[in-house]
Tab-separated table of C-alpha atoms in Angstrom:
chain	number	residue	atom	x	y	z
W	18	MET	CA	-75.165	39.970	-1.582
W	19	ARG	CA	-71.448	41.762	-2.029
W	20	PHE	CA	-68.600	38.953	-2.356
W	21	ILE	CA	-67.146	40.890	0.156
W	22	ASP	CA	-69.424	39.871	2.808
W	23	ASN	CA	-69.395	35.782	1.885
W	24	ILE	CA	-65.580	36.495	3.951
W	25	PRO	CA	-66.445	34.701	7.250
W	26	ALA	CA	-64.940	36.997	9.968
W	27	VAL	CA	-61.607	35.471	10.755
W	28	PHE	CA	-60.711	35.364	7.440
W	29	LYS	CA	-60.616	39.904	7.210
W	30	ASN	CA	-58.617	39.817	10.692
W	31	ARG	CA	-55.658	41.624	10.096
W	32	TYR	CA	-53.657	39.239	12.343
W	33	PHE	CA	-54.724	36.530	10.664
W	34	ILE	CA	-53.750	37.596	7.396
W	35	THR	CA	-50.845	38.520	8.470
W	36	GLY	CA	-49.649	35.705	10.278
W	37	THR	CA	-50.462	34.074	6.976
W	38	LEU	CA	-48.730	35.995	4.848
W	39	PHE	CA	-45.910	35.481	7.175
W	40	LEU	CA	-45.838	31.846	6.844
W	41	ILE	CA	-45.565	32.057	3.183
W	42	TRP	CA	-43.209	34.147	3.231
W	43	ILE	CA	-40.885	31.651	5.487
W	44	SER	CA	-41.912	28.753	3.835
W	45	PHE	CA	-41.252	29.830	0.443
W	46	PHE	CA	-39.097	33.179	-0.430
W	47	ASP	CA	-37.132	32.988	3.281
W	48	HIS	CA	-33.069	31.811	2.908
W	49	TYR	CA	-34.762	28.381	4.842
W	50	ASN	CA	-37.389	28.107	3.707
W	51	PHE	CA	-38.819	24.279	2.748
W	52	LEU	CA	-36.327	22.842	-0.490
W	53	PHE	CA	-33.478	23.971	1.934
W	54	HIS	CA	-33.774	22.630	5.433
W	55	SER	CA	-35.395	19.021	3.027
W	56	GLU	CA	-31.836	19.468	1.327
W	57	LEU	CA	-30.079	19.947	4.823
W	58	VAL	CA	-31.908	16.700	6.088
W	59	GLN	CA	-30.567	14.588	3.367
W	60	GLN	CA	-26.555	16.295	4.256
W	61	LYS	CA	-27.314	14.437	7.424
W	62	LYS	CA	-28.373	11.240	6.059
W	63	GLU	CA	-25.288	10.757	3.763
W	64	LEU	CA	-23.114	12.800	6.790
W	65	LYS	CA	-24.347	9.852	9.494
W	66	LYS	CA	-23.944	6.567	6.817
W	67	GLU	CA	-20.049	8.179	6.116
W	68	LEU	CA	-19.829	8.711	9.851
W	69	ASN	CA	-20.923	4.723	10.297
W	70	ARG	CA	-18.086	3.562	7.705
W	71	LEU	CA	-15.746	6.023	9.148
W	72	LYS	CA	-16.638	4.057	12.480
W	73	LYS	CA	-16.633	0.943	10.760
W	74	GLU	CA	-13.257	1.566	8.772
W	75	THR	CA	-11.548	2.833	11.851
W	76	THR	CA	-12.357	-0.252	14.384
W	77	LYS	CA	-10.697	-2.998	11.437
W	78	ASN	CA	-7.614	-0.818	11.303
W	79	LYS	CA	-7.074	-0.797	15.101
W	80	ILE	CA	-7.802	-4.318	15.470
W	81	PHE	CA	-4.697	-4.407	12.062
W	82	LEU	CA	-2.443	-2.762	14.218
W	83	ARG	CA	-3.170	-3.979	17.422
W	84	ASN	CA	-1.761	-7.710	15.655
W	85	MET	CA	0.569	-6.538	13.622
W	86	ASN	CA	2.385	-5.996	16.640
W	87	ASN	CA	2.674	-10.256	16.317
W	88	ASP	CA	5.308	-11.742	14.702
W	89	GLU	CA	3.550	-14.512	13.276
W	90	PHE	CA	0.855	-12.356	11.334
W	91	MET	CA	3.652	-9.488	10.218
W	92	GLU	CA	5.095	-12.598	8.524
W	93	LYS	CA	1.402	-14.098	6.652
W	94	TYR	CA	0.338	-10.375	6.223
W	95	ALA	CA	4.186	-9.840	3.906
W	96	ARG	CA	3.481	-12.931	2.037
W	97	GLU	CA	0.497	-12.215	1.518
W	98	HIS	CA	0.200	-9.073	0.620
W	99	TYR	CA	3.816	-8.631	-0.925
W	100	LEU	CA	5.025	-11.771	-1.105
W	101	MET	CA	7.915	-11.996	0.146
W	102	LYS	CA	9.243	-14.484	1.109
W	103	LYS	CA	11.616	-16.926	4.146
W	104	LYS	CA	16.061	-17.830	2.139
W	105	GLY	CA	16.092	-20.267	0.746
W	106	GLU	CA	12.222	-20.559	-0.054
W	107	ASP	CA	10.549	-22.020	-3.669
W	108	ILE	CA	6.758	-19.752	-4.430
W	109	PHE	CA	4.168	-20.740	-6.670
W	110	MET	CA	1.067	-18.758	-7.006
W	111	LEU	CA	-2.441	-21.293	-8.042
W	112	ASP	CA	-5.120	-18.400	-9.336
């Protein structure tokens, strides 16, 4: 009994062999192989996280710009961030 006689006919088919070699080539040796695909998936996840962060920041900035039209908000913001004061007023910093 020879070794080739023990192999099922499906595995001897030239189309099966060609298809298998093609799948191996595409999976491991092609430019867009599994490793490249997994890197793209990871990059996509990171970009989605950054997009969500930027959307939140944009919303926060829109609210801030809307509030900048309010004189009371502008005065409060200037006092807190730039330590501005009214004429004749003293500021005491407490930590």
